[in-house]
Amino acid sequence: QKEVEQDPGPLSVPEGAIVSLNCTYSNSAFQYFMWYRQYSRKGPELLMYTYSSGNKEDGRFTAQVDKSSKYISLFIRDSQPSDSATYLCAMSDGTASKLTFGTGTRLQVTL
Amino acid sequence: SQTIHQWPATLVQPVGSPLSLECTVEGTSNPNLYWYRQAAGRGLQLLFYSVGIGQISSEVPQNLSASRPQDRQFILSSKKLLLSDSGFYLCAWSVGGSVVQPQHFGDGTRLSIL
């Protein structure tokens, strides 16, 4: 079993929809959680960074962490075609700044 | 603001040839530096990380090596490339120190071995 599981998609939604992207993990020591967006042929770009459980909002993006269920989510409101990309979750237990990444979910927002 | 530069963007090399990929960071001091390889459907695999000049930790035994000759320079090398070394190589940096900080990535090098 992988430490971090992420549905690879692709996930196709119409413009304006609310998107929910999710990751599950098995290591209960993880306490730092990140979401990255990666466009084709580019490096990942940090979207959200959260510590421990709870919600964090930044514009159209909301990150949610449920440590009791070992489940994290990224919600995108009013999705745009420019949101079409691969979304990677990443997490750390706090040792040596090393991150464990999910394999990414490919999102396609259609007009 | 901090920026990270990686080059070249694309590289085609024959099997058995040497490799040198360079990464530099600007606008910060004493960063943690990382090399990853990304394969389709397999996520990001950490190859090397460094917390200071000359300090390199290897995560996966392989045909590659890394060096950090200067504070903000990180180099990925190989003496003889294998077909299996093909992939998308990403350099990243994070703020140094004991608290976990997010990593920030360059735009990668797509390496094809023929």
Short mmCIF file of C-alpha atoms in Angstrom, two decimals:
data_model
loop_
_atom_site.label_atom_id
_atom_site.label_comp_id
_atom_site.label_asym_id
_atom_site.label_seq_id
_atom_site.Cartn_x
_atom_site.Cartn_y
_atom_site.Cartn_z
CA GLN A 1 0.00 0.00 0.00
CA LYS A 2 1.30 3.44 -0.93
CA GLU A 3 1.75 5.96 1.87
CA VAL A 4 -0.32 8.50 -0.05
CA GLU A 5 -3.16 7.56 -2.41
CA GLN A 6 -4.60 9.93 -4.98
CA ASP A 7 -7.11 9.19 -7.73
CA PRO A 8 -5.30 9.82 -11.03
CA GLY A 9 -8.41 10.97 -12.88
CA PRO A 10 -8.83 12.47 -15.34
CA LEU A 11 -11.58 14.49 -13.73
CA SER A 12 -13.61 16.51 -16.22
CA VAL A 13 -15.94 19.29 -15.02
CA PRO A 14 -17.76 22.20 -16.72
CA GLU A 15 -16.62 25.76 -16.16
CA GLY A 16 -18.05 27.21 -12.96
CA ALA A 17 -18.33 23.87 -11.15
CA ILE A 18 -17.02 23.17 -7.68
CA VAL A 19 -14.16 20.71 -7.82
CA SER A 20 -13.17 18.36 -5.02
CA LEU A 21 -9.74 16.75 -5.09
CA ASN A 22 -8.73 14.25 -2.43
CA CYS A 23 -5.86 12.29 -0.94
CA THR A 24 -5.78 9.58 1.67
CA TYR A 25 -2.71 8.58 3.62
CA SER A 26 -1.63 5.85 5.97
CA ASN A 27 1.08 7.48 8.11
CA SER A 28 -0.53 9.01 11.19
CA ALA A 29 2.66 11.02 11.82
CA PHE A 30 1.96 13.31 8.86
CA GLN A 31 1.08 16.77 10.12
CA TYR A 32 2.14 19.18 7.34
CA PHE A 33 0.02 19.14 4.19
CA MET A 34 0.43 20.86 0.85
CA TRP A 35 -1.30 21.08 -2.50
CA TYR A 36 0.55 21.78 -5.72
CA ARG A 37 -0.70 22.56 -9.22
CA GLN A 38 1.35 21.37 -12.18
CA TYR A 39 0.79 22.48 -15.74
CA SER A 40 2.06 20.30 -18.57
CA ARG A 41 5.85 20.47 -18.98
CA LYS A 42 6.22 22.73 -15.94
CA GLY A 43 7.28 22.26 -12.34
CA PRO A 44 4.72 21.99 -9.53
CA GLU A 45 3.53 25.30 -8.07
CA LEU A 46 2.55 25.57 -4.41
CA LEU A 47 -1.15 26.36 -3.91
CA MET A 48 -1.86 25.68 -0.24
CA TYR A 49 0.09 24.81 2.91
CA THR A 50 -1.62 23.71 6.10
CA TYR A 51 -0.48 22.39 9.44
CA SER A 52 -2.51 19.82 11.40
CA SER A 53 -6.30 19.60 11.02
CA GLY A 54 -8.86 22.15 9.88
CA ASN A 55 -9.66 24.35 6.91
CA LYS A 56 -7.69 27.04 5.11
CA GLU A 57 -9.09 29.31 2.43
CA ASP A 58 -7.26 31.34 -0.22
CA GLY A 59 -9.41 32.94 -2.88
CA ARG A 60 -11.24 30.20 -4.81
CA PHE A 61 -9.24 27.46 -3.08
CA THR A 62 -10.01 25.73 0.23
CA ALA A 63 -7.81 23.08 1.77
CA GLN A 64 -9.30 20.74 4.33
CA VAL A 65 -7.47 18.27 6.60
CA ASP A 66 -9.14 15.50 8.59
CA LYS A 67 -6.37 13.77 10.51
CA SER A 68 -8.77 11.38 12.25
CA SER A 69 -9.75 9.95 8.85
CA LYS A 70 -6.30 10.47 7.30
CA TYR A 71 -7.95 12.39 4.48
CA ILE A 72 -7.21 15.75 2.89
CA SER A 73 -9.15 17.69 0.28
CA LEU A 74 -8.73 20.66 -2.01
CA PHE A 75 -11.88 22.45 -3.15
CA ILE A 76 -11.88 24.79 -6.13
CA ARG A 77 -14.88 27.09 -6.46
CA ASP A 78 -16.03 28.63 -9.74
CA SER A 79 -13.58 26.50 -11.71
CA GLN A 80 -12.00 28.04 -14.81
CA PRO A 81 -10.38 26.50 -17.90
CA SER A 82 -7.08 27.85 -16.56
CA ASP A 83 -7.48 25.47 -13.60
CA SER A 84 -6.92 22.56 -15.99
CA ALA A 85 -3.76 20.93 -14.66
CA THR A 86 -2.52 18.07 -12.52
CA TYR A 87 -2.96 18.55 -8.77
CA LEU A 88 -0.52 16.92 -6.39
CA CYS A 89 -0.93 16.51 -2.67
CA ALA A 90 2.17 16.35 -0.48
CA MET A 91 2.72 15.79 3.20
CA SER A 92 5.43 15.53 5.83
CA ASP A 93 5.88 14.15 9.32
CA GLY A 94 8.32 16.96 10.08
CA THR A 95 11.63 15.18 9.56
CA ALA A 96 14.26 16.84 7.40
CA SER A 97 11.72 18.76 5.31
CA LYS A 98 11.12 15.66 3.18
CA LEU A 99 7.76 15.47 1.47
CA THR A 100 5.76 12.44 0.39
CA PHE A 101 3.77 13.14 -2.76
CA GLY A 102 0.63 11.65 -4.22
CA THR A 103 0.75 10.67 -7.87
CA GLY A 104 -1.51 13.55 -8.90
CA THR A 105 -5.06 14.02 -10.21
CA ARG A 106 -5.50 15.41 -13.71
CA LEU A 107 -8.28 18.01 -13.89
CA GLN A 108 -9.91 19.22 -17.09
CA VAL A 109 -12.29 22.20 -16.91
CA THR A 110 -14.34 22.48 -20.07
CA LEU A 111 -16.13 25.51 -21.55
CA SER B 1 11.59 37.49 -4.11
CA GLN B 2 13.12 34.05 -4.53
CA THR B 3 13.57 32.41 -7.91
CA ILE B 4 14.88 29.04 -9.00
CA HIS B 5 16.52 28.37 -12.34
CA GLN B 6 17.00 25.00 -13.94
CA TRP B 7 18.66 24.22 -17.24
CA PRO B 8 18.53 22.94 -19.84
CA ALA B 9 14.77 22.57 -20.32
CA THR B 10 15.19 19.64 -22.69
CA LEU B 11 18.12 17.30 -23.25
CA VAL B 12 18.66 14.32 -25.54
CA GLN B 13 21.67 12.19 -24.73
CA PRO B 14 23.04 8.87 -26.00
CA VAL B 15 23.37 5.88 -23.69
CA GLY B 16 26.73 5.89 -21.93
CA SER B 17 27.27 9.65 -22.16
CA PRO B 18 27.82 11.85 -19.08
CA LEU B 19 25.21 14.18 -17.60
CA SER B 20 25.27 17.47 -15.76
CA LEU B 21 22.08 19.32 -14.80
CA GLU B 22 22.37 22.57 -12.93
CA CYS B 23 20.02 24.36 -10.58
CA THR B 24 20.51 27.75 -8.92
CA VAL B 25 18.38 29.65 -6.43
CA GLU B 26 18.30 33.42 -6.01
CA GLY B 27 16.97 35.64 -3.25
CA THR B 28 17.57 33.37 -0.25
CA SER B 29 20.47 32.04 1.79
CA ASN B 30 21.22 28.55 3.10
CA PRO B 31 18.21 26.90 1.47
CA ASN B 32 17.48 23.18 1.53
CA LEU B 33 17.86 21.86 -2.03
CA TYR B 34 16.29 18.81 -3.65
CA TRP B 35 16.47 16.77 -6.85
CA TYR B 36 13.40 14.77 -7.91
CA ARG B 37 12.54 12.56 -10.86
CA GLN B 38 8.95 12.47 -12.03
CA ALA B 39 7.71 9.52 -14.06
CA ALA B 40 4.24 9.37 -15.57
CA GLY B 41 1.72 7.94 -13.09
CA ARG B 42 4.35 7.45 -10.41
CA GLY B 43 4.57 10.82 -8.73
CA LEU B 44 7.72 12.56 -7.61
CA GLN B 45 10.64 10.42 -6.47
CA LEU B 46 13.15 12.20 -4.23
CA LEU B 47 16.67 11.48 -5.47
CA PHE B 48 18.90 13.75 -3.35
CA TYR B 49 18.57 16.52 -0.82
CA SER B 50 21.04 18.91 0.74
CA VAL B 51 20.88 21.06 3.86
CA GLY B 52 24.21 22.81 3.24
CA ILE B 53 27.32 23.11 1.08
CA GLY B 54 28.89 19.69 0.54
CA GLN B 55 26.11 17.93 2.48
CA ILE B 56 24.25 15.49 0.25
CA SER B 57 21.78 12.79 1.25
CA SER B 58 20.90 10.11 -1.27
CA GLU B 59 17.44 8.61 -1.14
CA VAL B 60 17.65 5.99 -3.85
CA PRO B 61 20.70 3.99 -4.98
CA GLN B 62 21.19 4.65 -8.65
CA ASN B 63 23.38 5.76 -11.45
CA LEU B 64 23.25 9.41 -10.45
CA SER B 65 25.11 11.67 -8.03
CA ALA B 66 24.60 15.19 -6.73
CA SER B 67 26.88 17.97 -5.56
CA ARG B 68 26.44 21.35 -3.92
CA PRO B 69 29.56 23.38 -4.60
CA GLN B 70 28.00 26.69 -3.54
CA ASP B 71 25.21 27.68 -1.16
CA ARG B 72 22.61 28.16 -3.87
CA GLN B 73 23.85 25.78 -6.55
CA PHE B 74 22.85 22.14 -6.89
CA ILE B 75 24.15 19.85 -9.62
CA LEU B 76 22.89 16.44 -10.72
CA SER B 77 25.44 14.27 -12.54
CA SER B 78 26.05 10.92 -14.08
CA LYS B 79 29.23 9.44 -15.53
CA LYS B 80 27.38 7.05 -17.87
CA LEU B 81 23.68 7.41 -18.63
CA LEU B 82 21.38 4.40 -18.85
CA LEU B 83 18.13 4.13 -20.80
CA SER B 84 16.31 3.97 -17.46
CA ASP B 85 17.59 7.47 -16.58
CA SER B 86 15.09 9.02 -18.98
CA GLY B 87 12.54 11.19 -17.23
CA PHE B 88 11.56 14.63 -16.00
CA TYR B 89 14.03 15.98 -13.45
CA LEU B 90 12.96 18.67 -11.04
CA CYS B 91 15.01 20.80 -8.68
CA ALA B 92 13.36 22.37 -5.64
CA TRP B 93 14.29 24.55 -2.68
CA SER B 94 12.83 25.26 0.73
CA VAL B 95 13.74 27.57 3.59
CA GLY B 96 16.43 25.92 5.70
CA GLY B 97 15.93 25.05 9.36
CA SER B 98 14.13 22.54 11.52
CA VAL B 99 10.52 23.54 10.77
CA VAL B 100 8.96 21.93 7.71
CA GLN B 101 8.62 24.46 4.92
CA PRO B 102 6.96 24.06 1.53
CA GLN B 103 9.20 23.25 -1.40
CA HIS B 104 9.33 25.45 -4.50
CA PHE B 105 10.13 23.88 -7.84
CA GLY B 106 11.93 24.85 -10.99
CA ASP B 107 10.44 24.10 -14.39
CA GLY B 108 12.37 20.89 -14.83
CA THR B 109 14.57 19.20 -17.42
CA ARG B 110 13.07 16.62 -19.72
CA LEU B 111 15.83 14.07 -20.33
CA SER B 112 15.60 11.54 -23.15
CA ILE B 113 18.19 8.81 -23.50
CA LEU B 114 18.63 7.25 -26.96
#
